[in-house]
Amino acid sequence: MAIISFSALSLLLFARLSAFTVGILVLSWALHFKTSFLPHTHSQEDLIYGLLHPLLMVIGFILISGEAILVHRWLPGSRNLKKSVHLSLQGLALACGVFGIWTKFHGQDGIVANFYSLHSWMGLICVSMFGAQWLVGFLSFWHKGEVRMTRVRVLPWHVFLGLYTYGLAVVTAETGLIEKLTFLQTKGKVLKRGTESAIVNGLGLGLALLGGVVILVAVSPKHQIPKSKIMPVLFQVLLIEQQDGNAAKVSLGTNLYCVAVISNQLLHHQNCVAVIFLKLLFLEEPAAPRVKSVKYPGPNPVGATAPTRLQVAPPLNFAISSAQH
């Protein structure tokens, strides 16, 4: 089960509170100020499409995709379960984004008449990038036929482009709010210090805050170890002795885990042995590697008469084991 620190839990709760506030504000704007979304054609169908656009793009696209990003930080269970939930939520967000753009371009004026502003350009680019990102994520991380090495290379780009696309979606929504509010104020339909202006401005602030919190949670450390255990630790990359006797250094190109051991200072002052197994880039557990043992380069623990050899039993999970002498 995932270990969530108090600070991480606080960020998650703050992200949920921000998302809830954004949802309430956009619902209030769409339901209580319908006249602001009334098109010049005064068609009931166009009014419905005009109301659906902000609801789908904010609640369906931004809020759901943000929740999909946070899945890996709070959802317990296996990695496959987390990936399936993440993929499903992102697919739902993509569907909402595509339908949200369709509602905007479905009016009688057509696509060309609506494709003129920076907001519309950024919206099309954002949804297109989101769709490509979802497809690459499906093929690279969920399809069982993909090679692990390919997933290792794609993962950093997948994470970066995912967060970039999410940030771009928030910025696109901000440009849409500015464009809509400026148009309404110019036409004299909305007072500059009126209730609707306050709601729209609050929605913009809420989106900016939500985007920052979601990205902060996504890049924050997943697990936290007490400082008393990690301050005196000097992490070292060891050489793994394979079954054929050849030594190979652990790297990103391998399916082995990076093994870190505490320094000689920790052994001398605390008389304990701690072995920390870290998974590289949150990879899945590979098949049992052909590893006999790990040679410990430091001095022998108290009472040992031969060089210490720490046996490695796959699969390795993130763990901390200590033995007091």
mmCIF file of C-alpha atoms in Angstrom:
data_model
loop_
_atom_site.group_PDB
_atom_site.id
_atom_site.type_symbol
_atom_site.label_atom_id
_atom_site.label_comp_id
_atom_site.label_asym_id
_atom_site.label_seq_id
_atom_site.Cartn_x
_atom_site.Cartn_y
_atom_site.Cartn_z
ATOM 1 C CA MET A 1 0.000 0.000 0.000
ATOM 2 C CA ALA A 2 1.240 3.454 -0.911
ATOM 3 C CA ILE A 3 2.668 5.568 1.883
ATOM 4 C CA ILE A 4 1.291 9.111 1.797
ATOM 5 C CA SER A 5 2.947 11.686 3.995
ATOM 6 C CA PHE A 6 1.003 14.378 5.803
ATOM 7 C CA SER A 7 2.197 17.084 3.397
ATOM 8 C CA ALA A 8 1.209 15.015 0.350
ATOM 9 C CA LEU A 9 -2.191 14.297 1.884
ATOM 10 C CA SER A 10 -2.669 18.006 2.546
ATOM 11 C CA LEU A 11 -1.865 18.810 -1.081
ATOM 12 C CA LEU A 12 -4.320 16.169 -2.292
ATOM 13 C CA LEU A 13 -7.078 17.572 -0.101
ATOM 14 C CA PHE A 14 -6.273 21.107 -1.255
ATOM 15 C CA ALA A 15 -6.395 19.967 -4.894
ATOM 16 C CA ARG A 16 -9.812 18.368 -4.332
ATOM 17 C CA LEU A 17 -11.076 21.507 -2.606
ATOM 18 C CA SER A 18 -9.828 23.656 -5.493
ATOM 19 C CA ALA A 19 -11.463 21.351 -8.044
ATOM 20 C CA PHE A 20 -14.749 21.426 -6.128
ATOM 21 C CA THR A 21 -14.662 25.227 -6.000
ATOM 22 C CA VAL A 22 -13.955 25.463 -9.731
ATOM 23 C CA GLY A 23 -16.828 23.098 -10.488
ATOM 24 C CA ILE A 24 -19.267 25.107 -8.355
ATOM 25 C CA LEU A 25 -18.206 28.389 -9.988
ATOM 26 C CA VAL A 26 -18.534 27.163 -13.575
ATOM 27 C CA LEU A 27 -21.924 25.588 -12.798
ATOM 28 C CA SER A 28 -23.120 28.810 -11.186
ATOM 29 C CA TRP A 29 -21.972 30.835 -14.174
ATOM 30 C CA ALA A 30 -23.619 28.542 -16.729
ATOM 31 C CA LEU A 31 -26.909 28.000 -14.880
ATOM 32 C CA HIS A 32 -27.560 31.432 -13.348
ATOM 33 C CA PHE A 33 -26.344 33.623 -16.220
ATOM 34 C CA LYS A 34 -27.731 31.834 -19.273
ATOM 35 C CA THR A 35 -28.282 35.062 -21.155
ATOM 36 C CA SER A 36 -24.520 35.494 -21.450
ATOM 37 C CA PHE A 37 -24.377 32.324 -23.541
ATOM 38 C CA LEU A 38 -27.342 33.201 -25.737
ATOM 39 C CA PRO A 39 -26.118 33.355 -29.364
ATOM 40 C CA HIS A 40 -27.201 36.003 -31.821
ATOM 41 C CA THR A 41 -29.435 33.462 -33.543
ATOM 42 C CA HIS A 42 -31.499 33.045 -30.330
ATOM 43 C CA SER A 43 -31.732 29.341 -31.099
ATOM 44 C CA GLN A 44 -32.474 27.055 -28.162
ATOM 45 C CA GLU A 45 -30.166 24.406 -29.611
ATOM 46 C CA ASP A 46 -27.294 26.861 -29.938
ATOM 47 C CA LEU A 47 -27.926 28.020 -26.366
ATOM 48 C CA ILE A 48 -27.583 24.449 -25.102
ATOM 49 C CA TYR A 49 -24.356 24.008 -27.056
ATOM 50 C CA GLY A 50 -23.088 27.320 -25.706
ATOM 51 C CA LEU A 51 -23.757 26.199 -22.135
ATOM 52 C CA LEU A 52 -22.211 22.775 -22.674
ATOM 53 C CA HIS A 53 -18.917 24.164 -23.952
ATOM 54 C CA PRO A 54 -17.593 25.629 -20.651
ATOM 55 C CA LEU A 55 -19.054 22.756 -18.638
ATOM 56 C CA LEU A 56 -17.417 20.078 -20.768
ATOM 57 C CA MET A 57 -14.081 21.853 -21.121
ATOM 58 C CA VAL A 58 -13.708 22.798 -17.450
ATOM 59 C CA ILE A 59 -15.413 19.968 -15.562
ATOM 60 C CA GLY A 60 -15.068 17.219 -18.160
ATOM 61 C CA PHE A 61 -11.638 18.043 -19.565
ATOM 62 C CA ILE A 62 -9.609 19.902 -16.933
ATOM 63 C CA LEU A 63 -11.029 18.490 -13.689
ATOM 64 C CA ILE A 64 -11.189 14.856 -14.834
ATOM 65 C CA SER A 65 -7.737 14.938 -16.439
ATOM 66 C CA GLY A 66 -6.359 16.493 -13.256
ATOM 67 C CA GLU A 67 -7.896 13.694 -11.210
ATOM 68 C CA ALA A 68 -6.327 11.179 -13.603
ATOM 69 C CA ILE A 69 -2.921 12.733 -12.944
ATOM 70 C CA LEU A 70 -3.440 12.379 -9.184
ATOM 71 C CA VAL A 71 -4.447 8.700 -9.395
ATOM 72 C CA HIS A 72 -0.865 7.468 -9.033
ATOM 73 C CA ARG A 73 -0.487 9.471 -5.803
ATOM 74 C CA TRP A 74 -3.409 8.204 -3.756
ATOM 75 C CA LEU A 75 -5.029 5.097 -5.285
ATOM 76 C CA PRO A 76 -4.005 1.884 -3.469
ATOM 77 C CA GLY A 77 -3.552 -1.377 -5.297
ATOM 78 C CA SER A 78 -1.389 -2.761 -8.060
ATOM 79 C CA ARG A 79 0.314 -0.697 -10.724
ATOM 80 C CA ASN A 80 -1.885 -2.219 -13.415
ATOM 81 C CA LEU A 81 -4.974 -1.055 -11.516
ATOM 82 C CA LYS A 82 -3.609 2.477 -11.272
ATOM 83 C CA LYS A 83 -2.738 2.536 -14.958
ATOM 84 C CA SER A 84 -6.175 1.266 -15.953
ATOM 85 C CA VAL A 85 -7.928 3.930 -13.852
ATOM 86 C CA HIS A 86 -5.553 6.606 -15.166
ATOM 87 C CA LEU A 87 -6.146 5.524 -18.758
ATOM 88 C CA SER A 88 -9.925 5.391 -18.312
ATOM 89 C CA LEU A 89 -10.153 8.838 -16.726
ATOM 90 C CA GLN A 90 -7.931 10.359 -19.388
ATOM 91 C CA GLY A 91 -10.056 8.734 -22.088
ATOM 92 C CA LEU A 92 -13.182 10.225 -20.514
ATOM 93 C CA ALA A 93 -11.504 13.636 -20.348
ATOM 94 C CA LEU A 94 -10.495 13.341 -24.010
ATOM 95 C CA ALA A 95 -14.075 12.500 -25.006
ATOM 96 C CA CYS A 96 -15.353 15.535 -23.090
ATOM 97 C CA GLY A 97 -12.748 17.752 -24.741
ATOM 98 C CA VAL A 98 -13.586 16.568 -28.255
ATOM 99 C CA PHE A 99 -17.326 16.934 -27.664
ATOM 100 C CA GLY A 100 -16.780 20.336 -26.061
ATOM 101 C CA ILE A 101 -15.020 21.621 -29.175
ATOM 102 C CA TRP A 102 -17.697 20.047 -31.351
ATOM 103 C CA THR A 103 -20.424 21.943 -29.484
ATOM 104 C CA LYS A 104 -18.610 25.206 -30.159
ATOM 105 C CA PHE A 105 -18.166 24.538 -33.867
ATOM 106 C CA HIS A 106 -21.595 22.969 -34.350
ATOM 107 C CA GLY A 107 -23.417 26.281 -34.680
ATOM 108 C CA GLN A 108 -24.870 27.672 -37.852
ATOM 109 C CA ASP A 109 -21.775 29.780 -38.506
ATOM 110 C CA GLY A 110 -19.605 26.693 -38.952
ATOM 111 C CA ILE A 111 -16.010 25.960 -38.022
ATOM 112 C CA VAL A 112 -14.307 28.715 -40.003
ATOM 113 C CA ALA A 113 -16.298 31.494 -38.339
ATOM 114 C CA ASN A 114 -15.281 30.309 -34.860
ATOM 115 C CA PHE A 115 -11.659 29.511 -35.659
ATOM 116 C CA TYR A 116 -10.219 33.006 -35.409
ATOM 117 C CA SER A 117 -9.051 33.699 -31.827
ATOM 118 C CA LEU A 118 -6.030 32.611 -29.826
ATOM 119 C CA HIS A 119 -8.378 30.693 -27.521
ATOM 120 C CA SER A 120 -9.741 28.594 -30.382
ATOM 121 C CA TRP A 121 -6.288 27.881 -31.789
ATOM 122 C CA MET A 122 -4.907 26.847 -28.417
ATOM 123 C CA GLY A 123 -7.981 24.717 -27.749
ATOM 124 C CA LEU A 124 -7.564 22.708 -30.944
ATOM 125 C CA ILE A 125 -3.834 22.283 -30.338
ATOM 126 C CA CYS A 126 -4.409 21.239 -26.725
ATOM 127 C CA VAL A 127 -7.045 18.609 -27.512
ATOM 128 C CA SER A 128 -4.972 17.290 -30.428
ATOM 129 C CA MET A 129 -1.911 16.941 -28.193
ATOM 130 C CA PHE A 130 -4.041 15.326 -25.510
ATOM 131 C CA GLY A 131 -5.365 12.755 -27.988
ATOM 132 C CA ALA A 132 -1.882 11.947 -29.271
ATOM 133 C CA GLN A 133 -0.620 11.684 -25.692
ATOM 134 C CA TRP A 134 -3.431 9.310 -24.748
ATOM 135 C CA LEU A 135 -2.736 7.110 -27.776
ATOM 136 C CA VAL A 136 1.008 6.971 -27.094
ATOM 137 C CA GLY A 137 0.337 6.226 -23.444
ATOM 138 C CA PHE A 138 -1.988 3.381 -24.370
ATOM 139 C CA LEU A 139 0.465 1.815 -26.808
ATOM 140 C CA SER A 140 3.561 2.308 -24.674
ATOM 141 C CA PHE A 141 2.337 1.572 -21.159
ATOM 142 C CA TRP A 142 -0.761 -0.565 -21.432
ATOM 143 C CA HIS A 143 -0.277 -2.748 -24.490
ATOM 144 C CA LYS A 144 1.249 -6.017 -23.330
ATOM 145 C CA GLY A 145 3.225 -6.490 -26.512
ATOM 146 C CA GLU A 146 5.361 -3.427 -26.036
ATOM 147 C CA VAL A 147 8.989 -3.871 -25.055
ATOM 148 C CA ARG A 148 9.926 -2.665 -21.584
ATOM 149 C CA MET A 149 12.912 -0.775 -22.951
ATOM 150 C CA THR A 150 10.596 1.307 -25.138
ATOM 151 C CA ARG A 151 8.445 2.187 -22.159
ATOM 152 C CA VAL A 152 11.518 3.259 -20.187
ATOM 153 C CA ARG A 153 12.539 5.662 -22.939
ATOM 154 C CA VAL A 154 9.045 7.036 -23.485
ATOM 155 C CA LEU A 155 8.111 7.475 -19.803
ATOM 156 C CA PRO A 156 9.938 10.794 -19.126
ATOM 157 C CA TRP A 157 8.462 12.311 -22.278
ATOM 158 C CA HIS A 158 5.025 10.944 -21.426
ATOM 159 C CA VAL A 159 5.141 12.572 -17.994
ATOM 160 C CA PHE A 160 6.493 15.875 -19.306
ATOM 161 C CA LEU A 161 4.042 16.154 -22.201
ATOM 162 C CA GLY A 162 1.169 15.108 -19.952
ATOM 163 C CA LEU A 163 1.860 17.885 -17.455
ATOM 164 C CA TYR A 164 2.556 20.354 -20.257
ATOM 165 C CA THR A 165 -0.742 19.532 -21.964
ATOM 166 C CA TYR A 166 -2.611 19.870 -18.681
ATOM 167 C CA GLY A 167 -1.009 23.259 -18.048
ATOM 168 C CA LEU A 168 -1.833 24.286 -21.614
ATOM 169 C CA ALA A 169 -5.471 23.305 -21.032
ATOM 170 C CA VAL A 170 -5.629 25.551 -17.966
ATOM 171 C CA VAL A 171 -4.075 28.458 -19.876
ATOM 172 C CA THR A 172 -6.503 27.896 -22.763
ATOM 173 C CA ALA A 173 -9.432 28.050 -20.359
ATOM 174 C CA GLU A 174 -8.062 31.296 -18.938
ATOM 175 C CA THR A 175 -7.898 32.847 -22.418
ATOM 176 C CA GLY A 176 -11.483 31.732 -23.017
ATOM 177 C CA LEU A 177 -12.657 33.389 -19.814
ATOM 178 C CA ILE A 178 -10.865 36.633 -20.689
ATOM 179 C CA GLU A 179 -12.278 36.588 -24.209
ATOM 180 C CA LYS A 180 -15.839 35.922 -23.047
ATOM 181 C CA LEU A 181 -15.810 38.441 -20.201
ATOM 182 C CA THR A 182 -14.235 41.162 -22.354
ATOM 183 C CA PHE A 183 -16.862 40.622 -25.036
ATOM 184 C CA LEU A 184 -19.730 40.782 -22.526
ATOM 185 C CA GLN A 185 -18.372 43.914 -20.840
ATOM 186 C CA THR A 186 -17.762 45.637 -24.168
ATOM 187 C CA LYS A 187 -21.340 44.970 -25.250
ATOM 188 C CA GLY A 188 -22.590 46.302 -21.938
ATOM 189 C CA LYS A 189 -24.236 43.020 -20.944
ATOM 190 C CA VAL A 190 -22.105 42.577 -17.822
ATOM 191 C CA LEU A 191 -21.018 45.181 -15.296
ATOM 192 C CA LYS A 192 -17.306 45.352 -14.582
ATOM 193 C CA ARG A 193 -17.962 45.077 -10.851
ATOM 194 C CA GLY A 194 -21.042 42.923 -11.138
ATOM 195 C CA THR A 195 -21.720 39.455 -9.757
ATOM 196 C CA GLU A 196 -21.042 37.668 -13.036
ATOM 197 C CA SER A 197 -17.691 39.405 -13.441
ATOM 198 C CA ALA A 198 -16.732 38.352 -9.913
ATOM 199 C CA ILE A 199 -17.717 34.734 -10.635
ATOM 200 C CA VAL A 200 -15.731 34.627 -13.876
ATOM 201 C CA ASN A 201 -12.681 36.212 -12.247
ATOM 202 C CA GLY A 202 -12.949 33.803 -9.324
ATOM 203 C CA LEU A 203 -13.187 30.913 -11.769
ATOM 204 C CA GLY A 204 -9.997 32.085 -13.444
ATOM 205 C CA LEU A 205 -8.167 32.310 -10.126
ATOM 206 C CA GLY A 206 -9.461 28.886 -9.117
ATOM 207 C CA LEU A 207 -8.223 27.309 -12.342
ATOM 208 C CA ALA A 208 -4.781 28.876 -11.926
ATOM 209 C CA LEU A 209 -4.578 27.610 -8.353
ATOM 210 C CA LEU A 210 -5.844 24.144 -9.277
ATOM 211 C CA GLY A 211 -3.338 23.778 -12.111
ATOM 212 C CA GLY A 212 -0.430 24.672 -9.848
ATOM 213 C CA VAL A 213 -1.500 22.292 -7.076
ATOM 214 C CA VAL A 214 -2.061 19.350 -9.444
ATOM 215 C CA ILE A 215 1.354 19.786 -11.058
ATOM 216 C CA LEU A 216 2.981 20.185 -7.637
ATOM 217 C CA VAL A 217 1.421 16.941 -6.402
ATOM 218 C CA ALA A 218 2.466 15.174 -9.601
ATOM 219 C CA VAL A 219 6.141 16.129 -9.292
ATOM 220 C CA SER A 220 6.407 15.792 -5.509
ATOM 221 C CA PRO A 221 8.109 12.695 -4.013
ATOM 222 C CA LYS A 222 5.784 9.719 -3.799
ATOM 223 C CA HIS A 223 7.298 8.204 -0.668
ATOM 224 C CA GLN A 224 9.017 9.968 2.186
ATOM 225 C CA ILE A 225 11.515 8.388 4.559
ATOM 226 C CA PRO A 226 12.231 9.927 7.965
ATOM 227 C CA LYS A 227 15.211 12.270 7.880
ATOM 228 C CA SER A 228 16.857 10.355 10.705
ATOM 229 C CA LYS A 229 17.304 7.443 8.313
ATOM 230 C CA ILE A 230 18.379 9.277 5.193
ATOM 231 C CA MET A 231 20.592 12.089 6.514
ATOM 232 C CA PRO A 232 23.636 9.913 7.315
ATOM 233 C CA VAL A 233 23.114 7.732 4.252
ATOM 234 C CA LEU A 234 25.585 7.847 1.400
ATOM 235 C CA PHE A 235 23.924 6.129 -1.528
ATOM 236 C CA GLN A 236 26.216 4.071 -3.711
ATOM 237 C CA VAL A 237 25.544 2.319 -7.000
ATOM 238 C CA LEU A 238 26.755 -1.243 -6.614
ATOM 239 C CA LEU A 239 27.897 -3.763 -9.146
ATOM 240 C CA ILE A 240 25.529 -6.665 -9.631
ATOM 241 C CA GLU A 241 27.278 -10.012 -9.955
ATOM 242 C CA GLN A 242 25.411 -12.011 -12.579
ATOM 243 C CA GLN A 243 25.278 -15.768 -12.696
ATOM 244 C CA ASP A 244 28.005 -15.996 -15.306
ATOM 245 C CA GLY A 245 30.416 -14.078 -13.066
ATOM 246 C CA ASN A 246 30.446 -10.867 -15.082
ATOM 247 C CA ALA A 247 29.651 -7.599 -13.333
ATOM 248 C CA ALA A 248 27.265 -5.137 -14.960
ATOM 249 C CA LYS A 249 26.538 -1.671 -13.637
ATOM 250 C CA VAL A 250 22.922 -0.829 -12.989
ATOM 251 C CA SER A 251 21.651 1.730 -15.521
ATOM 252 C CA LEU A 252 18.451 2.947 -17.102
ATOM 253 C CA GLY A 253 18.874 0.397 -19.854
ATOM 254 C CA THR A 254 18.558 -2.566 -17.534
ATOM 255 C CA ASN A 255 15.598 -4.183 -15.851
ATOM 256 C CA LEU A 256 17.375 -4.393 -12.509
ATOM 257 C CA TYR A 257 16.822 -2.133 -9.574
ATOM 258 C CA CYS A 258 19.301 0.349 -8.203
ATOM 259 C CA VAL A 259 20.538 -0.916 -4.856
ATOM 260 C CA ALA A 260 21.640 1.680 -2.311
ATOM 261 C CA VAL A 261 23.279 0.872 1.005
ATOM 262 C CA ILE A 262 24.169 3.033 3.932
ATOM 263 C CA SER A 263 27.658 4.363 4.354
ATOM 264 C CA ASN A 264 30.336 3.119 6.710
ATOM 265 C CA GLN A 265 29.549 6.017 9.025
ATOM 266 C CA LEU A 266 26.031 4.716 9.575
ATOM 267 C CA LEU A 267 27.387 1.253 10.290
ATOM 268 C CA HIS A 268 29.886 2.540 12.829
ATOM 269 C CA HIS A 269 27.569 4.913 14.666
ATOM 270 C CA GLN A 270 24.279 3.035 14.639
ATOM 271 C CA ASN A 271 25.403 -0.583 14.183
ATOM 272 C CA CYS A 272 22.628 -1.391 11.746
ATOM 273 C CA VAL A 273 22.403 -2.497 8.142
ATOM 274 C CA ALA A 274 19.790 -0.833 5.911
ATOM 275 C CA VAL A 275 19.191 -1.834 2.332
ATOM 276 C CA ILE A 276 16.966 0.338 0.200
ATOM 277 C CA PHE A 277 15.637 -0.996 -3.075
ATOM 278 C CA LEU A 278 14.520 1.784 -5.414
ATOM 279 C CA LYS A 279 12.581 1.179 -8.588
ATOM 280 C CA LEU A 280 13.775 3.247 -11.496
ATOM 281 C CA LEU A 281 11.048 5.513 -12.854
ATOM 282 C CA PHE A 282 8.262 3.421 -11.313
ATOM 283 C CA LEU A 283 8.819 0.450 -13.625
ATOM 284 C CA GLU A 284 6.822 -2.731 -13.305
ATOM 285 C CA GLU A 285 8.404 -5.627 -11.488
ATOM 286 C CA PRO A 286 10.401 -7.584 -14.067
ATOM 287 C CA ALA A 287 10.875 -11.276 -14.209
ATOM 288 C CA ALA A 288 13.356 -12.728 -11.732
ATOM 289 C CA PRO A 289 16.774 -11.342 -12.714
ATOM 290 C CA ARG A 290 19.742 -13.667 -12.909
ATOM 291 C CA VAL A 291 21.425 -12.302 -9.810
ATOM 292 C CA LYS A 292 23.291 -14.400 -7.302
ATOM 293 C CA SER A 293 24.198 -11.826 -4.698
ATOM 294 C CA VAL A 294 25.318 -8.292 -4.049
ATOM 295 C CA LYS A 295 28.776 -7.746 -2.634
ATOM 296 C CA TYR A 296 28.810 -5.238 0.202
ATOM 297 C CA PRO A 297 32.016 -3.154 -0.128
ATOM 298 C CA GLY A 298 32.046 -1.788 3.407
ATOM 299 C CA PRO A 299 33.559 -3.294 6.564
ATOM 300 C CA ASN A 300 32.033 -6.456 7.956
ATOM 301 C CA PRO A 301 29.284 -6.040 10.554
ATOM 302 C CA VAL A 302 30.087 -6.886 14.122
ATOM 303 C CA GLY A 303 30.613 -10.627 14.542
ATOM 304 C CA ALA A 304 31.038 -11.403 10.838
ATOM 305 C CA THR A 305 34.096 -13.433 9.827
ATOM 306 C CA ALA A 306 33.686 -13.318 6.050
ATOM 307 C CA PRO A 307 32.841 -10.594 3.534
ATOM 308 C CA THR A 308 29.159 -9.828 3.702
ATOM 309 C CA ARG A 309 27.054 -10.887 0.728
ATOM 310 C CA LEU A 310 23.498 -9.612 0.684
ATOM 311 C CA GLN A 311 21.272 -12.094 -1.121
ATOM 312 C CA VAL A 312 18.758 -10.562 -3.517
ATOM 313 C CA ALA A 313 15.407 -12.343 -3.774
ATOM 314 C CA PRO A 314 13.294 -11.117 -6.733
ATOM 315 C CA PRO A 315 10.888 -9.534 -7.204
ATOM 316 C CA LEU A 316 12.182 -6.536 -5.291
ATOM 317 C CA ASN A 317 9.767 -4.040 -3.825
ATOM 318 C CA PHE A 318 10.515 -0.676 -2.311
ATOM 319 C CA ALA A 319 11.544 -1.672 1.191
ATOM 320 C CA ILE A 320 13.803 -0.737 4.055
ATOM 321 C CA SER A 321 15.194 -3.541 6.146
ATOM 322 C CA SER A 322 17.446 -3.069 9.144
ATOM 323 C CA ALA A 323 19.105 -5.444 11.517
ATOM 324 C CA GLN A 324 20.268 -4.179 14.885
ATOM 325 C CA HIS A 325 23.436 -5.797 16.268
#
